[in-house]
Structures are given as C-alpha cells and as structure tokens.
C-alpha cells in the first residue's frame, strides 16, 4: 500500500490529500526529474487545467482553468510557503528567479483561494518547495549546452549535522537567442532572446529556526520599435524569509514567520 499523500497549501497546515478542501495537484521530485522540462513554466504546461502563454516581452503567463490576465496577477506564487510578487504590476515572473534544479515538490491549487492568499489568488496558487538541508547531503554539478550558443551550469551542495543543516545552490544560464523577427504589422514573432540568468540560494535550519535567502539577476534583450537598436532589461530579485516553529504538543505548534521581497526592474542600456 502507498503512503497517503500529505499537502499543506490548501489550509496552511499539513493534512492528508483526501481531506483537503481544495482541488490540489501535486508534482513530485520524480515527476520533475523525468519530465524533461527545462523551466518551471514548461513543467506546469504539461498538467491539465494549466495553460502557459507568452507575453509580447517574452515572459511566461500562467492561466489556471481559463482565468486569463495580461500578467501573472491572477495566481499567487509561493516559494517555500512565502509569497512573492513584484510591485510594478503585482505579478510574479515565473522563470526569472527560481531554476527548476532547486525545486523538490510543487503543490497547485486550481481555483480561487483568496480567503487565505489575498486578491491575486483568483485563479489559483502555485506553492514551490525547494530542497531542504536533509534533501541535499552531497555535491551535485550539472551542465548543459544548446542551440544559439546556449549554456547552463549549476552546482548544489548541503550538509546535515546535529546542530542543523544548510544547503547552497548556484545557477548560471546564458543564451544568445535566435534573433528578432517581425511580421507584416511590425510585431515580434519570436521570444525575446538573448537572455542571461544568475541565481544563488541558501537555506539554513537549526532547532526549529529556518532561514532562506536567494538572489537572482535576470537580463533580457528587447528590440526597439522600430528595430533600430536593442535595449537590455535587468530584473534584480532578492528573497529573504525567517521562520521559527516549536511543537507544543500533539497536533499543536507555535510558528512565527517573516519575509522580505525586493524586486528591482530597469533598463540597463
């Protein structure tokens, strides 16, 4: 017999999947590794009820059960249970701050969840859970090459001891892209490439205290209209979270949480 799946996103407490009050899809680590997906949006697009489209500036848009928006402001993105959104449009750039190699498990609520997660959760909630120290007790290095001079390198390492544990990961991605084509009306017909991503993540835990920190720099080149020159846009993202939890008895616990998000967007040339 298989062990019954446990979820936490539907009510913010651990509970059996069969008792969850929401329609939840679970994406396990095994499914992530065997999917062949390179990005989080590619992975999500393979599941029913989720549609991925591309904005004219190249960013990915997520529609859950047909709830459409120009930006990702109708779904909530959680990273290890902490919300993230940029403050320009109130949305989250799904692939610009979290490499798929850092992800262990994903829980997706399909449908409104605004009672728990606010107005942006009209379409649903995507809770991305990264590797904890006990999950990464060895050093792993990966590398990949692709068309248009595309290359990606990543490293992750962790340690678990009596005092607690820590895990660190870093990713570098760069692609020169396939150029920018235009249709008869002058609109771009290709994704905005080239782009570049640098990402670092640290997660630490000790005796009920956990700290998470990540920093990403995502750069993409976009042609002017008309295509007389190219502009480079840079998204600088910092995520910090702190949590303390103490078990008071069977079924009871005390938790204190705090988080900080910084999203800096600008035109670098």
XYZ file of C-alpha atoms in Angstrom:
269
model
C 0.000 0.000 0.000
C 1.225 3.512 -0.829
C 1.514 6.091 1.921
C -1.252 8.689 1.715
C -0.025 11.996 0.275
C 0.171 14.985 2.613
C -0.387 18.593 1.479
C -0.003 21.954 3.194
C -1.125 24.618 0.705
C -4.918 24.243 0.925
C -5.281 25.231 4.591
C -1.696 26.179 5.565
C -1.389 23.100 7.753
C -0.245 19.578 6.971
C -3.182 17.325 6.142
C -3.976 14.235 4.043
C -4.713 14.985 0.406
C -8.139 13.310 0.657
C -9.146 15.753 3.417
C -8.004 18.857 1.540
C -10.805 21.408 0.958
C -9.290 22.441 -2.404
C -8.519 20.785 -5.712
C -4.746 20.274 -5.427
C -2.276 18.898 -7.958
C 0.996 17.512 -6.568
C 4.151 17.437 -8.686
C 6.741 15.205 -7.045
C 10.521 15.290 -7.395
C 10.436 12.124 -9.510
C 7.965 13.718 -11.929
C 10.159 16.811 -12.192
C 13.289 14.787 -12.978
C 11.600 12.585 -15.609
C 9.552 15.347 -17.268
C 12.381 16.652 -19.435
C 11.257 20.208 -18.660
C 13.938 22.891 -18.554
C 11.910 25.571 -16.784
C 9.078 25.779 -14.288
C 6.648 27.050 -16.932
C 7.478 24.124 -19.240
C 6.761 21.718 -16.384
C 3.439 23.342 -15.449
C 2.225 23.340 -19.058
C 2.131 19.516 -19.070
C -0.635 19.340 -16.448
C -4.383 19.618 -17.184
C -6.096 22.892 -16.366
C -2.924 24.971 -16.735
C -2.166 26.992 -19.852
C 1.134 28.785 -20.498
C 1.225 31.659 -22.984
C 3.972 34.128 -23.857
C 3.685 37.867 -23.346
C 4.964 40.102 -26.139
C 8.018 40.879 -23.978
C 8.892 37.202 -23.684
C 7.748 36.481 -20.123
C 5.517 33.478 -19.461
C 1.874 33.942 -18.453
C 0.061 31.288 -16.408
C -3.681 30.754 -16.784
C -5.374 28.263 -14.463
C -8.802 26.968 -15.540
C -9.059 29.747 -18.127
C -8.651 32.673 -15.708
C -6.684 34.930 -18.064
C -4.652 38.080 -17.423
C -2.046 40.158 -19.220
C 0.392 39.429 -16.388
C 0.595 36.740 -13.695
C -1.544 38.758 -11.294
C -4.403 36.238 -11.048
C -2.271 33.484 -9.486
C -0.151 33.563 -6.335
C 3.388 32.194 -6.354
C 4.709 30.825 -3.054
C 8.346 29.821 -2.566
C 8.638 27.523 0.460
C 5.288 28.871 1.610
C 6.276 32.548 1.418
C 4.524 34.770 -1.173
C 6.465 36.515 -3.913
C 5.364 39.193 -6.367
C 6.942 42.252 -7.905
C 5.386 45.615 -7.129
C 5.202 47.087 -10.630
C 2.264 45.040 -11.910
C 1.564 42.944 -8.800
C 2.576 39.768 -10.604
C 5.316 37.155 -10.481
C 7.813 36.392 -13.282
C 7.686 32.603 -13.046
C 11.006 31.668 -14.679
C 13.180 34.623 -13.778
C 14.165 33.911 -10.183
C 13.964 30.160 -9.495
C 15.776 27.481 -11.557
C 13.983 24.149 -11.802
C 17.037 22.351 -10.395
C 16.263 23.870 -6.971
C 12.708 22.522 -6.859
C 11.771 19.402 -4.885
C 7.957 19.499 -4.918
C 5.116 21.673 -6.182
C 1.541 21.943 -4.934
C -1.016 23.724 -7.136
C -4.471 24.899 -6.099
C -6.761 25.104 -9.136
C -9.429 27.642 -8.359
C -9.958 30.651 -6.092
C -8.054 30.740 -2.800
C -8.339 34.420 -1.922
C -9.581 33.757 1.612
C -6.097 32.502 2.544
C -3.869 34.167 -0.032
C -5.456 37.502 -0.996
C -6.985 39.020 -4.121
C -4.291 37.761 -6.516
C -5.305 34.140 -5.853
C -8.418 34.372 -8.055
C -7.073 31.771 -10.486
C -5.116 29.623 -8.062
C -1.926 29.166 -6.046
C 1.441 27.659 -7.010
C 3.491 26.595 -3.978
C 7.074 25.743 -4.980
C 9.100 23.893 -2.337
C 12.881 23.911 -2.654
C 15.381 21.357 -1.374
C 15.875 21.387 2.402
C 19.285 20.606 4.005
C 18.325 16.979 4.687
C 17.459 16.541 0.991
C 20.849 17.670 -0.333
C 23.652 15.897 1.553
C 26.059 15.614 -1.377
C 27.510 17.901 -4.022
C 25.938 17.841 -7.485
C 27.230 19.610 -10.594
C 25.308 19.767 -13.887
C 25.995 21.353 -17.266
C 24.038 21.707 -20.486
C 24.533 23.097 -23.990
C 22.025 24.050 -26.698
C 21.379 25.947 -29.897
C 22.209 29.638 -30.293
C 25.237 29.347 -28.007
C 23.063 28.432 -25.038
C 24.724 27.005 -21.940
C 23.681 26.357 -18.351
C 25.757 25.369 -15.320
C 24.555 24.608 -11.811
C 26.026 23.374 -8.538
C 24.336 22.381 -5.287
C 25.735 21.143 -2.009
C 24.448 20.602 1.510
C 25.268 19.286 4.946
C 23.190 17.841 7.759
C 24.557 17.537 11.321
C 23.400 17.507 14.940
C 23.310 21.305 15.064
C 21.086 21.517 11.980
C 21.811 21.791 8.292
C 22.418 24.058 5.325
C 22.104 23.821 1.562
C 23.555 26.103 -1.114
C 22.954 26.185 -4.862
C 24.045 28.382 -7.744
C 22.986 28.526 -11.406
C 24.318 30.361 -14.445
C 22.410 30.444 -17.748
C 23.201 32.329 -20.939
C 21.788 32.284 -24.472
C 22.430 34.490 -27.483
C 18.940 33.740 -28.798
C 17.643 33.264 -32.314
C 17.167 36.918 -33.270
C 14.005 39.003 -33.502
C 11.718 38.515 -36.473
C 8.847 40.843 -37.387
C 5.538 40.180 -39.073
C 3.809 42.461 -41.602
C 2.463 44.686 -38.811
C 5.866 45.098 -37.201
C 5.109 42.884 -34.204
C 7.717 40.499 -32.844
C 7.154 36.855 -33.802
C 9.772 35.244 -31.551
C 10.519 35.050 -27.865
C 12.700 37.824 -26.523
C 16.221 36.464 -26.631
C 19.054 36.597 -25.791
C 18.808 36.364 -22.017
C 21.002 35.672 -19.031
C 20.278 34.366 -15.515
C 22.474 34.269 -12.413
C 20.904 32.708 -9.330
C 22.130 31.820 -5.819
C 20.158 30.247 -2.971
C 20.934 29.437 0.674
C 18.714 27.580 3.118
C 19.656 27.017 6.779
C 17.826 25.265 9.616
C 18.666 24.592 13.259
C 16.459 23.574 16.220
C 13.178 24.927 14.857
C 14.715 28.012 13.253
C 14.947 28.210 9.466
C 16.369 30.884 7.194
C 16.046 31.150 3.427
C 17.837 33.591 1.136
C 18.070 33.816 -2.640
C 19.270 36.370 -5.155
C 18.690 36.411 -8.924
C 19.725 38.667 -11.771
C 17.784 38.127 -14.983
C 18.681 40.118 -18.108
C 16.963 40.067 -21.483
C 17.480 41.999 -24.714
C 14.473 43.537 -26.438
C 14.433 45.356 -29.791
C 13.159 48.905 -30.008
C 10.188 49.615 -32.239
C 11.226 50.081 -34.963
C 14.268 47.805 -34.596
C 16.924 50.484 -34.671
C 18.658 49.335 -31.508
C 18.354 46.815 -28.684
C 17.510 47.563 -25.069
C 18.641 45.367 -22.208
C 16.273 44.957 -19.283
C 17.520 43.661 -15.934
C 15.399 42.168 -13.134
C 17.197 42.038 -9.781
C 15.373 39.889 -7.214
C 16.156 39.236 -3.550
C 14.053 36.940 -1.350
C 14.614 36.564 2.409
C 12.483 34.574 4.854
C 12.789 33.652 8.512
C 10.685 31.135 10.427
C 10.658 29.773 13.969
C 8.483 26.811 14.929
C 8.018 24.995 18.227
C 5.890 21.926 18.822
C 3.686 22.408 21.901
C 2.060 19.001 21.868
C 0.363 16.503 19.647
C -1.419 18.498 16.961
C -0.358 21.889 18.357
C 2.540 24.121 17.371
C 3.610 27.765 17.576
C 5.043 29.420 14.453
C 6.463 32.898 13.813
C 7.248 33.930 10.218
C 8.672 36.967 8.481
C 9.791 37.614 4.897
C 11.218 40.333 2.665
C 10.997 40.695 -1.121
C 12.968 43.131 -3.254
C 12.283 43.408 -6.984
C 14.312 45.938 -8.977
C 13.466 46.326 -12.671
C 15.250 48.661 -15.047
C 16.622 49.427 -18.477
C 20.387 48.966 -18.390
C 21.047 50.460 -21.843
